[in-house]
Short mmCIF file of C-alpha atoms in Angstrom, two decimals:
data_model
loop_
_atom_site.label_atom_id
_atom_site.label_comp_id
_atom_site.label_asym_id
_atom_site.label_seq_id
_atom_site.Cartn_x
_atom_site.Cartn_y
_atom_site.Cartn_z
CA UNK A 1 79.31 84.32 65.41
CA UNK A 2 82.90 85.07 66.49
CA UNK A 3 81.81 88.51 67.63
CA UNK A 4 79.06 86.98 69.75
CA UNK A 5 81.64 84.67 71.39
CA UNK A 6 83.95 87.61 72.09
CA UNK A 7 81.10 89.60 73.63
CA UNK A 8 80.19 86.62 75.82
CA UNK A 9 83.77 86.22 76.94
CA UNK A 10 84.13 89.96 77.75
CA UNK A 11 80.85 89.87 79.60
CA UNK A 12 81.92 86.93 81.72
CA UNK A 13 85.20 88.63 82.46
CA UNK A 14 83.41 91.83 83.40
CA UNK A 15 81.12 89.86 85.73
CA UNK A 16 84.17 88.12 87.17
CA UNK A 17 85.90 91.43 87.78
CA UNK A 18 82.84 92.85 89.54
CA UNK A 19 82.60 89.72 91.71
CA UNK A 20 86.26 89.81 92.66
CA UNK A 21 86.06 93.41 93.62
CA UNK A 22 83.72 92.46 96.47
CA UNK A 23 86.37 90.33 98.06
CA UNK A 24 89.09 93.01 98.25
CA UNK A 25 89.17 92.82 102.05
CA UNK A 26 89.84 89.08 102.14
CA UNK A 27 92.49 89.43 99.39
CA UNK A 28 94.27 92.18 101.40
CA UNK A 29 94.37 89.92 104.40
CA UNK A 30 95.74 87.06 102.31
CA UNK A 31 98.37 89.45 100.86
CA UNK A 32 99.53 90.31 104.38
CA UNK A 33 99.86 86.65 105.28
CA UNK A 34 101.92 85.84 102.21
CA UNK A 35 104.13 88.90 102.86
CA UNK A 36 104.94 87.58 106.34
CA UNK A 37 105.61 84.10 104.95
CA UNK A 38 107.96 85.51 102.34
CA UNK A 39 109.94 87.51 104.98
CA UNK A 40 110.25 84.52 107.35
CA UNK A 41 111.24 82.20 104.52
CA UNK A 42 113.88 84.65 103.34
CA UNK A 43 115.34 85.06 106.81
CA UNK A 44 115.47 81.26 107.45
CA UNK A 45 117.04 80.66 104.01
CA UNK A 46 119.73 83.35 104.53
CA UNK A 47 120.66 81.92 107.93
CA UNK A 48 121.02 78.45 106.33
CA UNK A 49 123.24 79.96 103.65
CA UNK A 50 125.44 81.56 106.28
CA UNK A 51 125.76 78.25 108.10
CA UNK A 52 126.63 76.50 104.85
CA UNK A 53 129.46 78.99 104.11
CA UNK A 54 130.97 78.53 107.56
CA UNK A 55 130.69 74.72 107.23
CA UNK A 56 132.66 74.85 104.00
CA UNK A 57 135.24 77.16 105.57
CA UNK A 58 135.61 74.71 108.48
CA UNK A 59 136.19 71.94 106.01
CA UNK A 60 138.96 73.95 104.28
CA UNK A 61 140.58 74.82 107.67
CA UNK A 62 140.61 71.14 108.74
CA UNK A 63 142.03 70.12 105.35
CA UNK A 64 144.92 72.55 105.61
CA UNK A 65 148.37 70.94 106.09
CA UNK A 66 151.41 72.07 107.98
CA UNK A 67 152.70 73.83 104.87
CA UNK A 68 149.47 75.74 104.42
CA UNK A 69 148.39 73.71 101.37
CA UNK A 70 145.30 71.42 101.26
CA UNK A 71 145.86 67.79 102.11
CA UNK A 72 142.97 66.50 99.93
CA UNK A 73 140.89 67.94 97.12
CA UNK A 74 137.80 69.72 98.31
CA UNK A 75 135.55 67.27 96.38
CA UNK A 76 136.78 64.53 98.67
CA UNK A 77 135.69 66.30 101.85
CA UNK A 78 132.24 65.16 103.17
CA UNK A 79 131.98 68.32 105.29
CA UNK A 80 132.45 70.44 102.19
CA UNK A 81 129.65 68.59 100.39
CA UNK A 82 127.41 69.13 103.46
CA UNK A 83 127.99 72.85 103.22
CA UNK A 84 127.23 72.77 99.48
CA UNK A 85 123.91 70.98 100.04
CA UNK A 86 122.97 73.47 102.72
CA UNK A 87 123.79 76.28 100.39
CA UNK A 88 121.64 74.93 97.61
CA UNK A 89 118.72 74.37 100.00
CA UNK A 90 119.03 77.90 101.34
CA UNK A 91 119.11 79.39 97.84
CA UNK A 92 116.04 77.42 96.81
CA UNK A 93 114.25 78.73 99.91
CA UNK A 94 115.28 82.24 99.03
CA UNK A 95 113.96 81.82 95.51
CA UNK A 96 110.63 80.62 96.82
CA UNK A 97 110.41 83.66 99.10
CA UNK A 98 110.18 85.88 96.03
CA UNK A 99 106.82 84.21 95.31
CA UNK A 100 105.34 85.44 98.62
CA UNK A 101 106.97 88.87 99.18
CA UNK A 102 108.08 91.66 96.86
CA UNK A 103 111.63 91.54 95.52
CA UNK A 104 112.24 94.96 97.12
CA UNK A 105 111.88 93.21 100.46
CA UNK A 106 113.41 89.75 99.91
CA UNK A 107 116.66 91.11 98.41
CA UNK A 108 117.51 93.48 101.30
CA UNK A 109 116.42 90.89 103.89
CA UNK A 110 119.28 88.76 102.46
CA UNK A 111 121.54 90.98 104.58
CA UNK A 112 120.34 88.93 107.57
CA UNK A 113 122.80 86.31 106.32
CA UNK A 114 125.64 88.75 106.99
CA UNK A 115 124.59 89.07 110.61
CA UNK A 116 124.27 85.25 111.03
CA UNK A 117 127.68 84.80 109.32
CA UNK A 118 129.31 87.26 111.72
CA UNK A 119 127.84 85.51 114.80
CA UNK A 120 128.88 82.05 113.62
CA UNK A 121 132.31 83.18 112.57
CA UNK A 122 133.00 84.86 115.97
CA UNK A 123 131.52 82.13 118.19
CA UNK A 124 132.63 79.00 116.35
CA UNK A 125 135.57 79.96 114.09
CA UNK A 126 137.02 82.33 116.77
CA UNK A 127 137.43 85.22 114.34
CA UNK A 128 137.94 88.72 115.88
CA UNK A 129 135.01 91.02 116.34
CA UNK A 130 135.76 94.73 115.69
CA UNK A 131 133.88 97.83 116.57
CA UNK A 132 133.34 98.71 112.91
CA UNK A 133 131.81 95.24 112.49
CA UNK A 134 129.27 96.11 115.21
CA UNK A 135 128.50 99.47 113.54
CA UNK A 136 127.95 97.68 110.21
CA UNK A 137 125.57 95.14 111.76
CA UNK A 138 123.54 97.90 113.47
CA UNK A 139 123.23 99.71 110.09
CA UNK A 140 122.12 96.49 108.39
CA UNK A 141 119.47 95.79 111.02
CA UNK A 142 118.14 99.39 110.77
CA UNK A 143 118.00 99.28 106.98
CA UNK A 144 116.19 95.93 106.83
CA UNK A 145 113.59 97.11 109.39
CA UNK A 146 112.93 100.34 107.50
CA UNK A 147 112.47 98.42 104.24
CA UNK A 148 110.10 95.91 105.73
CA UNK A 149 108.04 98.65 107.34
CA UNK A 150 108.00 100.98 104.31
CA UNK A 151 107.34 98.55 101.42
CA UNK A 152 103.61 97.86 100.71
CA UNK A 153 102.37 94.43 101.80
CA UNK A 154 100.32 93.81 98.63
CA UNK A 155 102.67 92.45 95.93
CA UNK A 156 101.64 92.24 92.32
CA UNK A 157 100.60 88.76 91.15
CA UNK A 158 103.01 87.97 88.32
CA UNK A 159 101.45 85.40 86.03
CA UNK A 160 102.48 84.61 82.45
CA UNK A 161 100.23 87.20 80.86
CA UNK A 162 101.26 90.06 83.19
CA UNK A 163 104.94 89.24 82.66
CA UNK A 164 104.63 89.16 78.89
CA UNK A 165 102.50 92.27 78.47
CA UNK A 166 103.55 94.55 81.33
CA UNK A 167 107.23 93.80 81.60
CA UNK A 168 108.89 91.72 78.86
CA UNK A 169 107.22 93.51 75.96
CA UNK A 170 108.26 96.94 77.05
CA UNK A 171 111.07 98.65 75.07
CA UNK A 172 112.51 99.83 78.41
CA UNK A 173 113.06 96.18 79.42
CA UNK A 174 115.13 95.47 76.31
CA UNK A 175 117.03 98.76 76.70
CA UNK A 176 117.85 97.96 80.29
CA UNK A 177 119.12 94.43 79.45
CA UNK A 178 121.24 95.68 76.51
CA UNK A 179 122.75 98.48 78.55
CA UNK A 180 123.35 96.14 81.50
CA UNK A 181 125.27 93.53 79.54
CA UNK A 182 127.29 96.24 77.75
CA UNK A 183 128.31 97.54 81.18
CA UNK A 184 129.17 94.01 82.31
CA UNK A 185 131.39 93.43 79.24
CA UNK A 186 133.03 96.85 79.84
CA UNK A 187 133.82 95.88 83.43
CA UNK A 188 135.27 92.54 82.47
CA UNK A 189 137.40 93.88 79.58
CA UNK A 190 138.64 97.25 80.91
CA UNK A 191 137.87 97.74 84.61
CA UNK A 192 138.59 94.26 86.09
CA UNK A 193 142.16 93.87 84.79
CA UNK A 194 143.17 97.32 86.02
CA UNK A 195 141.44 97.78 89.38
CA UNK A 196 140.13 94.42 90.66
CA UNK A 197 143.38 93.64 92.51
CA UNK A 198 143.28 97.01 94.19
CA UNK A 199 139.67 97.34 95.25
CA UNK A 200 136.92 94.80 96.05
CA UNK A 201 134.38 97.41 94.94
CA UNK A 202 134.89 96.27 91.33
CA UNK A 203 133.55 92.77 92.08
CA UNK A 204 130.74 94.15 94.27
CA UNK A 205 129.52 96.39 91.47
CA UNK A 206 129.81 93.57 88.95
CA UNK A 207 127.85 91.13 91.07
CA UNK A 208 125.23 93.75 91.85
CA UNK A 209 124.64 94.45 88.16
CA UNK A 210 124.34 90.77 87.23
CA UNK A 211 122.13 89.93 90.22
CA UNK A 212 119.63 92.61 89.22
CA UNK A 213 118.51 90.32 86.42
CA UNK A 214 118.55 87.17 88.54
CA UNK A 215 116.37 88.82 91.22
CA UNK A 216 113.74 89.75 88.61
CA UNK A 217 113.85 86.29 87.05
CA UNK A 218 113.55 84.56 90.41
CA UNK A 219 110.62 86.84 91.31
CA UNK A 220 108.65 85.86 88.18
CA UNK A 221 109.60 82.17 88.36
CA UNK A 222 108.63 81.74 92.00
CA UNK A 223 105.41 83.74 91.62
CA UNK A 224 104.19 81.45 88.86
CA UNK A 225 105.38 78.42 90.73
CA UNK A 226 103.52 79.34 93.94
CA UNK A 227 100.35 80.11 91.93
CA UNK A 228 100.61 76.70 90.34
CA UNK A 229 100.97 74.91 93.66
CA UNK A 230 98.57 76.85 95.85
CA UNK A 231 96.36 78.72 93.42
CA UNK A 232 92.91 77.88 92.11
CA UNK A 233 93.33 76.86 88.51
CA UNK A 234 90.33 74.54 88.31
CA UNK A 235 88.33 77.06 86.25
CA UNK A 236 88.87 79.74 83.65
CA UNK A 237 90.79 82.92 84.58
CA UNK A 238 90.26 86.50 83.57
CA UNK A 239 93.20 88.84 83.09
CA UNK A 240 92.00 92.31 82.22
CA UNK A 241 89.13 91.66 79.79
CA UNK A 242 90.36 88.38 78.39
CA UNK A 243 89.33 84.89 79.41
CA UNK A 244 92.02 82.20 79.59
CA UNK A 245 91.62 78.44 79.90
CA UNK A 246 92.24 76.71 83.24
CA UNK A 247 95.85 76.42 84.34
CA UNK A 248 97.19 78.68 81.56
CA UNK A 249 98.58 81.31 83.94
CA UNK A 250 100.95 79.22 86.03
CA UNK A 251 104.42 77.80 85.42
CA UNK A 252 103.62 74.22 86.09
CA UNK A 253 100.88 74.10 83.45
#
């Protein structure tokens, strides 16, 4: 009897797979729309983050006394709290962008925040604008455009089953995490005390290594979240040749 149930399930999944293959054109169009939404959401979020950082810097500048020391604690500055709230909102928007566009696009698009930060700092904080700053901004714009154009517009749908079977269960994933955190400990114990005061590259490399895991986590989290909010989980779902109950493949359920 169990074998008959399994055969029925596999048959329904096979029928579902054949039915879904007919709608590949509509799915491709939907993938393009979500790709654009992800890019726009990431750009807006990064601009908000740049504004928040400059708001907090303005709060610190206004709080600076004649002796160069702060007059009040930063927690007592309303403008500083406004910047913090804007930063949190921008980061949440950035996280949601991973649910619509590939991480290989959202992460580099974050460089737009550097451009917005430069414009705000020059116009409102009256910071100097150098020629090498202009060259760096041009390089950022060119790199972001190349990535958006070159990366495929059809991201993989990361649900709970795909994450567990295709990513988390692989030995390469565990090897990468173990090697990464060994490198982080090595940086903190040996490299940071010796070279951090001489070169900012130490902190850049450390942040890049740690953020590689946060980007992957945010991608999976936001993908399952967007599927839970906007996906159709009213009926059973097929992943591969297995049938899952309704709402089993999203984060909110």
